[in-house]
Short mmCIF file of C-alpha atoms and ligand atoms in Angstrom, two decimals:
data_model
loop_
_atom_site.label_atom_id
_atom_site.label_comp_id
_atom_site.label_asym_id
_atom_site.label_seq_id
_atom_site.Cartn_x
_atom_site.Cartn_y
_atom_site.Cartn_z
CA MET G 794 -19.13 5.87 37.05
CA THR G 795 -20.96 3.88 39.69
CA GLN G 796 -20.51 5.98 42.84
CA ASP G 797 -23.01 8.67 43.80
CA ILE G 798 -22.06 11.58 41.59
CA GLY G 799 -21.23 14.79 43.46
CA PHE G 800 -22.93 18.17 43.01
CA ASP G 801 -19.93 19.84 41.34
CA THR G 802 -19.79 17.07 38.74
CA LEU G 803 -23.55 17.07 38.13
CA GLN G 804 -23.70 20.84 37.63
CA ILE G 805 -21.36 20.43 34.66
CA HIS G 806 -22.36 17.06 33.23
CA ALA G 807 -25.99 16.23 34.09
CA GLY G 808 -28.24 16.37 31.03
CA ALA G 809 -25.32 17.01 28.66
CA ARG G 810 -23.75 14.55 26.29
CA PRO G 811 -21.70 15.01 23.14
CA ASP G 812 -24.11 15.97 20.37
CA PRO G 813 -25.04 12.76 18.51
CA ALA G 814 -24.93 14.51 15.12
CA THR G 815 -21.63 16.42 15.38
CA GLY G 816 -19.85 15.39 18.58
CA ALA G 817 -20.09 18.98 19.81
CA ARG G 818 -18.93 18.87 23.43
CA GLN G 819 -21.02 21.80 24.65
CA VAL G 820 -24.82 21.47 24.45
CA PRO G 821 -25.75 23.05 21.09
CA ILE G 822 -28.44 25.69 20.91
CA TYR G 823 -31.06 23.85 18.88
CA GLN G 824 -32.51 26.94 17.28
CA THR G 825 -35.44 25.23 15.59
CA THR G 826 -39.19 25.36 15.89
CA ALA G 827 -39.99 21.90 14.53
CA TYR G 828 -38.42 18.45 13.98
CA VAL G 829 -38.80 16.27 10.89
CA PHE G 830 -40.75 13.05 11.50
CA ARG G 831 -39.22 9.82 10.15
CA ASP G 832 -42.59 8.88 8.67
CA ALA G 833 -46.31 9.13 9.40
CA ASP G 834 -46.22 6.28 11.96
CA HIS G 835 -43.41 8.01 13.85
CA ALA G 836 -45.38 11.24 13.91
CA ALA G 837 -48.48 9.44 15.22
CA ALA G 838 -46.47 7.65 17.93
CA LEU G 839 -45.01 10.95 19.11
CA PHE G 840 -48.40 12.63 19.23
CA ASN G 841 -49.82 9.65 21.17
CA LEU G 842 -46.96 9.88 23.72
CA GLN G 843 -46.13 6.25 22.84
CA GLU G 844 -42.66 7.34 21.88
CA VAL G 845 -40.67 10.17 23.43
CA GLY G 846 -39.22 12.61 20.94
CA TYR G 847 -39.34 16.08 19.55
CA ILE G 848 -42.35 17.54 17.76
CA TYR G 849 -42.46 21.31 18.19
CA SER G 850 -40.44 23.64 20.42
CA ARG G 851 -43.44 24.93 22.36
CA LEU G 852 -43.45 21.45 23.93
CA THR G 853 -39.86 20.24 23.86
CA ASN G 854 -36.46 21.28 22.56
CA PRO G 855 -33.13 19.43 23.06
CA THR G 856 -31.31 22.43 24.62
CA VAL G 857 -34.17 23.06 27.01
CA ALA G 858 -34.40 19.32 27.75
CA ALA G 859 -30.72 19.24 28.75
CA LEU G 860 -31.38 22.03 31.24
CA GLY G 861 -34.44 20.22 32.60
CA GLU G 862 -32.44 17.06 33.11
CA ARG G 863 -29.66 18.97 34.86
CA LEU G 864 -32.07 20.73 37.21
CA ALA G 865 -33.84 17.46 38.04
CA ALA G 866 -30.47 15.88 38.88
CA LEU G 867 -29.36 18.80 41.05
CA GLU G 868 -32.64 18.95 42.97
CA GLY G 869 -32.96 15.16 43.30
CA GLY G 870 -36.20 14.98 41.31
CA VAL G 871 -37.39 12.63 38.56
CA GLY G 872 -38.17 15.27 35.95
CA ALA G 873 -38.39 18.98 35.27
CA VAL G 874 -40.37 21.33 33.07
CA CYS G 875 -38.65 24.56 32.05
CA THR G 876 -40.72 27.69 31.57
CA SER G 877 -40.35 31.21 30.25
CA SER G 878 -40.00 32.80 33.70
CA GLY G 879 -40.23 32.07 37.40
CA HIS G 880 -43.78 33.38 37.47
CA ALA G 881 -44.72 31.07 34.62
CA ALA G 882 -43.23 28.18 36.62
CA GLN G 883 -45.44 28.95 39.62
CA LEU G 884 -48.60 29.12 37.54
CA MET G 885 -47.66 25.98 35.59
CA ALA G 886 -46.77 24.14 38.81
CA LEU G 887 -50.24 24.75 40.22
CA TYR G 888 -52.22 24.36 36.99
CA PRO G 889 -52.43 20.52 37.09
CA LEU G 890 -53.51 20.63 40.75
CA MET G 891 -56.14 23.34 40.67
CA GLY G 892 -59.61 24.08 39.36
CA PRO G 893 -62.35 26.63 40.01
CA GLY G 894 -63.17 26.71 43.74
CA LYS G 895 -59.84 25.21 44.77
CA ASN G 896 -57.31 27.01 46.94
CA ILE G 897 -53.73 26.91 48.09
CA VAL G 898 -52.28 27.83 51.47
CA ALA G 899 -49.16 29.98 51.16
CA SER G 900 -46.68 31.72 53.40
CA THR G 901 -47.15 35.45 53.97
CA ARG G 902 -43.40 35.76 53.32
CA LEU G 903 -43.05 35.56 49.58
CA TYR G 904 -41.60 37.47 46.67
CA GLY G 905 -43.90 40.49 46.12
CA GLY G 906 -44.81 39.49 42.57
CA THR G 907 -45.83 36.08 43.81
CA ILE G 908 -48.20 37.56 46.37
CA THR G 909 -49.77 39.66 43.59
CA GLN G 910 -50.07 36.58 41.33
CA PHE G 911 -51.66 34.53 44.11
CA THR G 912 -54.16 37.22 45.06
CA GLN G 913 -55.05 38.96 41.78
CA VAL G 914 -54.41 36.46 38.96
CA PHE G 915 -55.78 33.47 40.86
CA LYS G 916 -59.21 35.14 41.16
CA ARG G 917 -59.64 35.16 37.39
CA PHE G 918 -59.23 31.37 37.32
CA GLY G 919 -61.61 30.91 40.25
CA TRP G 920 -58.71 29.86 42.45
CA SER G 921 -57.84 31.42 45.78
CA CYS G 922 -54.97 31.63 48.23
CA THR G 923 -55.01 31.78 52.00
CA PHE G 924 -51.86 33.41 53.38
CA VAL G 925 -50.59 32.27 56.77
CA ASP G 926 -47.54 32.77 58.95
CA THR G 927 -45.89 29.43 58.21
CA ASP G 928 -43.95 29.59 61.49
CA ASP G 929 -47.32 29.05 63.17
CA LEU G 930 -47.85 25.40 62.25
CA ALA G 931 -51.27 25.30 63.93
CA ALA G 932 -52.38 28.20 61.71
CA VAL G 933 -51.13 26.33 58.64
CA GLU G 934 -53.19 23.28 59.59
CA ALA G 935 -56.23 25.41 60.35
CA ALA G 936 -56.01 27.11 56.94
CA ILE G 937 -56.13 23.82 55.02
CA ASP G 938 -59.63 22.75 54.01
CA ASP G 939 -61.23 20.16 51.70
CA ASN G 940 -60.56 22.34 48.66
CA THR G 941 -56.88 22.97 49.40
CA ARG G 942 -54.65 21.52 46.72
CA ALA G 943 -51.15 22.71 47.72
CA LEU G 944 -49.05 24.32 50.40
CA PHE G 945 -46.54 26.90 49.09
CA CYS G 946 -43.44 28.52 50.61
CA GLU G 947 -39.98 29.83 49.73
CA THR G 948 -36.85 28.20 51.18
CA ILE G 949 -35.32 31.57 52.10
CA ALA G 950 -38.12 34.05 51.68
CA ASN G 951 -37.39 36.99 49.48
CA PRO G 952 -36.73 39.64 50.77
CA GLY G 953 -36.96 39.28 54.53
CA GLY G 954 -34.43 36.54 55.28
CA TYR G 955 -37.03 34.10 56.62
CA VAL G 956 -36.10 30.45 56.49
CA SER G 957 -39.07 28.12 56.06
CA ASP G 958 -39.29 24.98 58.18
CA ILE G 959 -39.65 22.74 55.12
CA PRO G 960 -39.63 19.38 56.98
CA ALA G 961 -42.44 20.53 59.29
CA LEU G 962 -44.49 21.96 56.42
CA ALA G 963 -43.94 18.79 54.37
CA ALA G 964 -45.29 16.70 57.25
CA ILE G 965 -48.45 18.80 57.37
CA ALA G 966 -48.90 18.61 53.59
CA ASP G 967 -48.45 14.82 53.71
CA LYS G 968 -51.02 14.46 56.45
CA HIS G 969 -53.58 16.31 54.31
CA GLY G 970 -52.74 14.55 51.05
CA ILE G 971 -51.53 17.70 49.29
CA PRO G 972 -48.15 18.55 47.79
CA LEU G 973 -45.73 21.01 49.37
CA VAL G 974 -44.46 23.33 46.63
CA VAL G 975 -41.21 25.12 47.48
CA ASP G 976 -39.77 28.09 45.60
CA ASN G 977 -36.04 27.38 45.94
CA THR G 978 -34.87 30.38 43.89
CA THR G 979 -32.97 32.20 46.62
CA ALA G 980 -31.27 29.12 48.09
CA THR G 981 -30.57 27.13 44.89
CA PRO G 982 -30.07 23.35 45.08
CA TYR G 983 -26.48 23.99 46.19
CA LEU G 984 -27.62 25.42 49.53
CA ALA G 985 -30.90 23.51 49.98
CA LYS G 986 -32.62 20.48 48.52
CA PRO G 987 -36.30 20.81 49.40
CA ILE G 988 -37.14 17.38 47.95
CA GLU G 989 -34.79 15.69 50.45
CA MET G 990 -36.64 17.60 53.17
CA GLY G 991 -40.00 16.24 52.01
CA ALA G 992 -41.22 18.71 49.38
CA THR G 993 -43.18 17.31 46.43
CA LEU G 994 -42.44 20.04 43.88
CA VAL G 995 -39.71 22.66 43.59
CA VAL G 996 -40.11 25.81 41.51
CA HIS G 997 -37.38 28.18 40.39
CA SER G 998 -36.85 31.52 38.81
CA THR G 999 -33.76 30.43 36.85
CA THR G 1000 -33.40 34.15 36.07
CA LYS G 1001 -31.54 34.54 39.36
CA TYR G 1002 -28.64 32.49 40.79
CA LEU G 1003 -28.98 29.54 38.41
CA THR G 1004 -28.17 31.70 35.39
CA GLY G 1005 -26.22 33.94 37.70
CA ASN G 1006 -25.41 36.97 35.60
CA GLY G 1007 -28.67 38.74 34.86
CA THR G 1008 -28.93 37.77 31.20
CA VAL G 1009 -32.18 35.82 30.65
CA THR G 1010 -35.49 35.13 32.35
CA GLY G 1011 -36.59 31.58 32.90
CA GLY G 1012 -38.20 29.19 35.31
CA ALA G 1013 -38.48 25.53 36.13
CA ILE G 1014 -40.65 23.05 38.01
CA ILE G 1015 -38.97 19.94 39.38
CA ASP G 1016 -41.05 16.96 40.51
CA SER G 1017 -39.90 14.61 43.28
CA GLY G 1018 -41.88 11.79 41.62
CA LYS G 1019 -43.03 10.69 45.08
CA PHE G 1020 -46.58 12.03 45.35
CA ASN G 1021 -49.66 9.83 45.05
CA TRP G 1022 -51.76 11.77 42.54
CA SER G 1023 -54.50 9.12 42.73
CA ASN G 1024 -55.67 10.05 46.25
CA GLY G 1025 -58.94 11.49 44.90
CA LYS G 1026 -57.92 15.16 44.90
CA PHE G 1027 -56.14 15.48 41.56
CA PRO G 1028 -58.46 14.50 38.70
CA SER G 1029 -56.25 16.12 36.03
CA LEU G 1030 -53.50 13.63 36.82
CA ALA G 1031 -55.54 10.61 37.91
CA GLU G 1032 -58.69 10.66 35.75
CA PRO G 1033 -59.13 10.55 31.97
CA GLU G 1034 -57.80 13.88 30.62
CA PRO G 1035 -60.25 15.38 28.12
CA ALA G 1036 -57.51 17.59 26.63
CA TYR G 1037 -55.50 14.46 25.78
CA HIS G 1038 -58.04 11.96 24.36
CA GLY G 1039 -58.87 10.53 27.80
CA LEU G 1040 -55.31 9.60 28.78
CA LYS G 1041 -54.84 8.86 32.51
CA PHE G 1042 -51.47 10.43 33.26
CA HIS G 1043 -50.77 8.88 36.67
CA GLU G 1044 -51.77 5.37 35.63
CA THR G 1045 -49.82 5.61 32.36
CA PHE G 1046 -46.63 7.40 33.43
CA GLY G 1047 -46.32 6.62 37.15
CA ALA G 1048 -43.61 8.75 38.78
CA LEU G 1049 -43.27 10.83 35.60
CA ALA G 1050 -46.99 11.68 35.42
CA TYR G 1051 -46.62 15.24 36.66
CA THR G 1052 -43.69 16.04 34.35
CA PHE G 1053 -45.44 14.55 31.30
CA PHE G 1054 -48.61 16.46 32.12
CA GLY G 1055 -46.55 19.65 32.44
CA ILE G 1056 -45.21 19.20 28.93
CA ALA G 1057 -48.12 17.53 27.11
CA ILE G 1058 -50.84 19.77 28.58
CA GLY G 1059 -49.10 22.61 30.44
CA LEU G 1060 -46.64 23.73 27.78
CA ARG G 1061 -48.78 22.60 24.86
CA ASP G 1062 -51.88 24.52 25.96
CA LEU G 1063 -50.53 27.40 28.07
CA GLY G 1064 -47.40 27.94 25.98
CA MET G 1065 -45.16 29.45 28.69
CA THR G 1066 -42.13 27.80 27.13
CA MET G 1067 -38.45 28.50 27.75
CA ASN G 1068 -36.55 29.30 24.56
CA PRO G 1069 -33.32 27.45 23.68
CA GLN G 1070 -31.14 30.60 23.93
CA ALA G 1071 -32.29 31.15 27.50
CA ALA G 1072 -31.66 27.47 28.29
CA HIS G 1073 -28.14 27.83 26.90
CA TYR G 1074 -27.27 30.82 29.12
CA THR G 1075 -28.70 29.03 32.12
CA LEU G 1076 -26.77 25.81 31.39
CA MET G 1077 -23.59 27.92 31.20
CA GLY G 1078 -24.42 29.58 34.49
CA ILE G 1079 -25.15 26.36 36.35
CA GLU G 1080 -21.68 24.99 35.51
CA THR G 1081 -20.25 27.34 38.17
CA LEU G 1082 -23.21 27.40 40.58
CA SER G 1083 -21.45 25.88 43.60
CA LEU G 1084 -18.40 28.13 43.23
CA ARG G 1085 -20.51 31.24 42.92
CA MET G 1086 -22.77 30.33 45.83
CA GLN G 1087 -19.76 29.80 48.11
CA LYS G 1088 -18.54 33.30 47.29
CA HIS G 1089 -22.04 34.82 47.53
CA VAL G 1090 -22.46 33.29 50.98
CA ALA G 1091 -18.98 34.27 52.22
CA ASN G 1092 -19.47 37.88 51.09
CA ALA G 1093 -23.01 38.07 52.48
CA GLY G 1094 -21.84 36.90 55.91
CA LYS G 1095 -19.09 39.55 56.03
CA VAL G 1096 -21.29 42.36 54.74
CA ALA G 1097 -24.22 41.53 57.04
CA ALA G 1098 -21.96 41.41 60.12
CA TRP G 1099 -20.38 44.74 59.18
CA LEU G 1100 -23.74 46.42 58.53
CA GLU G 1101 -25.15 45.24 61.84
CA THR G 1102 -22.58 47.31 63.75
CA HIS G 1103 -23.06 50.47 61.66
CA PRO G 1104 -24.61 53.40 63.58
CA ALA G 1105 -27.04 54.27 60.75
CA VAL G 1106 -28.46 50.73 60.69
CA GLU G 1107 -31.45 49.69 62.77
CA ALA G 1108 -31.53 46.00 61.85
CA VAL G 1109 -30.19 43.40 59.40
CA THR G 1110 -32.24 40.30 58.59
CA TYR G 1111 -29.53 37.92 57.37
CA PRO G 1112 -30.38 34.43 58.68
CA GLY G 1113 -26.68 33.66 59.13
CA LEU G 1114 -26.33 36.30 61.89
CA ASP G 1115 -26.51 35.37 65.59
CA SER G 1116 -29.20 38.03 65.97
CA SER G 1117 -31.50 36.31 63.46
CA PRO G 1118 -34.41 34.31 64.89
CA TYR G 1119 -33.76 31.94 61.96
CA LYS G 1120 -30.10 31.28 62.74
CA ALA G 1121 -30.65 27.82 64.27
CA ARG G 1122 -33.02 26.76 61.49
CA ALA G 1123 -30.62 28.05 58.85
CA GLU G 1124 -27.75 26.05 60.36
CA LYS G 1125 -29.88 22.92 60.31
CA LEU G 1126 -31.52 23.27 56.89
CA LEU G 1127 -28.87 25.33 55.08
CA PRO G 1128 -25.55 24.03 56.42
CA LYS G 1129 -23.60 25.45 53.47
CA GLY G 1130 -24.85 28.97 54.11
CA ALA G 1131 -27.93 31.12 54.47
CA GLY G 1132 -27.90 32.64 50.98
CA ALA G 1133 -26.88 36.15 50.01
CA LEU G 1134 -30.12 38.08 50.10
CA PHE G 1135 -31.25 40.12 53.06
CA THR G 1136 -32.77 43.38 54.11
CA VAL G 1137 -31.38 46.30 56.07
CA ALA G 1138 -33.59 48.69 58.02
CA LEU G 1139 -32.18 52.20 58.35
CA LYS G 1140 -32.77 54.44 61.35
CA GLY G 1141 -33.25 57.35 58.94
CA GLY G 1142 -36.40 55.77 57.44
CA TYR G 1143 -37.65 56.14 53.87
CA GLU G 1144 -35.51 59.24 53.14
CA ALA G 1145 -32.28 57.58 54.22
CA CYS G 1146 -33.08 54.50 52.12
CA VAL G 1147 -33.56 56.59 48.99
CA LYS G 1148 -30.36 58.58 49.69
CA MET G 1149 -28.38 55.38 50.26
CA VAL G 1150 -29.65 53.75 47.08
CA ASP G 1151 -28.82 56.87 45.05
CA SER G 1152 -25.31 57.16 46.57
CA LEU G 1153 -24.07 53.65 45.88
CA GLU G 1154 -21.54 53.26 43.06
CA LEU G 1155 -20.65 49.56 42.89
CA PHE G 1156 -24.19 48.38 43.66
CA SER G 1157 -26.78 48.60 40.92
CA HIS G 1158 -30.26 49.78 41.76
CA VAL G 1159 -32.31 47.15 39.93
CA ALA G 1160 -35.33 44.89 40.31
CA ASN G 1161 -33.33 41.68 40.24
CA LEU G 1162 -31.38 39.41 42.55
CA GLY G 1163 -28.94 36.55 42.32
CA ASP G 1164 -26.62 38.33 39.90
CA ALA G 1165 -22.81 38.09 40.03
CA ARG G 1166 -22.84 41.82 40.79
CA SER G 1167 -24.17 43.35 43.98
CA LEU G 1168 -27.68 44.75 43.68
CA ILE G 1169 -29.93 46.87 45.83
CA ILE G 1170 -33.57 47.79 45.75
CA HIS G 1171 -35.99 49.70 47.90
CA SER G 1172 -38.75 47.09 47.91
CA ALA G 1173 -41.57 49.24 49.29
CA SER G 1174 -41.38 51.67 46.37
CA THR G 1175 -40.78 49.03 43.68
CA THR G 1176 -41.26 45.22 43.83
CA HIS G 1177 -43.67 45.36 46.77
CA ARG G 1178 -45.44 48.54 45.66
CA GLN G 1179 -48.70 46.75 44.76
CA LEU G 1180 -49.06 45.42 48.31
CA THR G 1181 -50.95 47.05 51.15
CA PRO G 1182 -48.79 48.54 53.96
CA GLU G 1183 -49.69 45.55 56.16
CA GLN G 1184 -48.66 43.10 53.40
CA GLN G 1185 -45.41 45.06 52.93
CA VAL G 1186 -44.50 44.73 56.59
CA ALA G 1187 -45.53 41.04 56.69
CA ALA G 1188 -43.35 40.38 53.63
CA GLY G 1189 -40.36 42.13 55.24
CA ALA G 1190 -40.53 45.13 52.92
CA ALA G 1191 -41.39 48.04 55.23
CA PRO G 1192 -40.70 51.62 53.95
CA ASN G 1193 -37.41 51.96 55.92
CA VAL G 1194 -36.01 48.74 54.47
CA VAL G 1195 -33.68 48.15 51.52
CA ARG G 1196 -32.96 44.72 50.06
CA LEU G 1197 -29.42 43.72 49.20
CA SER G 1198 -28.38 40.91 46.87
CA ILE G 1199 -24.69 40.46 47.62
CA GLY G 1200 -22.57 39.65 44.58
CA ILE G 1201 -19.28 37.88 44.12
CA GLU G 1202 -17.00 40.94 43.89
CA ASP G 1203 -14.29 41.45 46.54
CA GLY G 1204 -16.02 41.66 49.91
CA GLU G 1205 -13.90 44.67 50.92
CA ASP G 1206 -15.07 46.64 47.90
CA ILE G 1207 -18.72 45.87 48.63
CA ILE G 1208 -18.29 47.09 52.20
CA ALA G 1209 -16.42 50.22 51.10
CA ASP G 1210 -19.25 51.16 48.74
CA LEU G 1211 -21.87 50.65 51.46
CA ALA G 1212 -19.76 52.69 53.90
CA GLN G 1213 -19.58 55.74 51.68
CA ALA G 1214 -23.30 55.54 50.79
CA LEU G 1215 -24.36 55.18 54.44
CA ASP G 1216 -22.21 58.19 55.35
CA LYS G 1217 -24.08 60.24 52.77
CA ALA G 1218 -27.45 58.80 53.83
CA SER G 1219 -26.90 59.74 57.47
CA ALA G 1220 -25.26 63.14 56.85
C1 PLP N 889 -37.73 36.56 40.74
C2 PLP N 889 -38.50 35.61 41.57
C3 PLP N 889 -39.68 35.04 41.09
C4 PLP N 889 -40.24 35.37 39.72
O1 PLP N 889 -39.37 34.95 38.74
P1 PLP N 889 -39.28 35.65 37.26
O2 PLP N 889 -38.24 34.85 36.59
O3 PLP N 889 -38.91 37.06 37.50
O4 PLP N 889 -40.64 35.50 36.68
C5 PLP N 889 -40.32 34.14 41.89
N1 PLP N 889 -39.87 33.82 43.11
C6 PLP N 889 -38.75 34.36 43.61
C7 PLP N 889 -38.27 33.96 44.96
C8 PLP N 889 -38.02 35.27 42.86
O5 PLP N 889 -36.90 35.81 43.36
#
């Protein structure tokens, strides 16, 4: 095939080929820890990174590699590193860029666990994070200093329905010689391709829509291959690496430097590796990603529009609604749809939220999103509990707000369930 291969074809075929040993059509689960070397020279060449191959499954595994290749193809990157979770992916994405005294600038509108990681965990590494309203581009510029090593945002911020202006943020990152890292979990590469909009790195919690049925946790980092790591700010990638006998990753591997570093140093030394079973479930999920996202988006649009007119509802933050301040940006950056995750503020406050959550029958009350089934959570008492009240409001998780992750059931059934629960909540 010589033409540009379409998304629906790539989601099934990228990274997969009939198994060379057996002809197995589906990617086998290579349930092995280690791989037999042909001889001592082969082993030495693998350890020297002179030859690419399999050594030990903390570093690489063929099932996990197939997933990495598929994700790189779908996001338009040159390589990917799969990790044990989305949080591992974030930490691993930043690890090659950071060092004690270095900082990142990140959006205030992020997944609650990410805000906790960036504030609490960072400190123990001597890193720091400055949070800014990324709609205020002047504030973003002002927050970047000589020690800033990345700019970080989410495509559609979880949970508030904020759409990040990725092209504008990428331009600022470029100007300052730092990568823009985009968490594309809630949009998926079907709805948005951050790399085409100028991002350097994309991170994912594959736990969510990519796997799509709430079975396994996982994460991934995809590199655009376009960043100049030798601009003086990134010694781990540009200068001799003491943890790898003085190898200079950028000089040696060019566009693949970041991916090779992620495997050879990141996975080898931090060990936040995806296991082959998880990779298998996620490969299966991705085969139907576009079909599921179309249904997620269609249902979310219907449900959000219905909720907005309900007397018990104060506000709905779905970026696909005319009332959303992000509608125009969503149409421009997310032409296939604004995702399926949004929040609803109830006039009845905290009490009504709890009553609604407890009254739903089809929806599951869980700390997850991006599942085939519809999910709900009261963020302020759960995922965003560790945040201060000000952080909760800034992240779109005020006490009178519930977050919905709209599934791919029949839209009418989702609405009927919400209708009966809202009746009870406002009784
Ligand atoms: C879930 C999630 C994460 C964390 O991923 P895990 O797989 O749970 O570690 C990060 N970012 C976003 C946007 C998420 O939804």
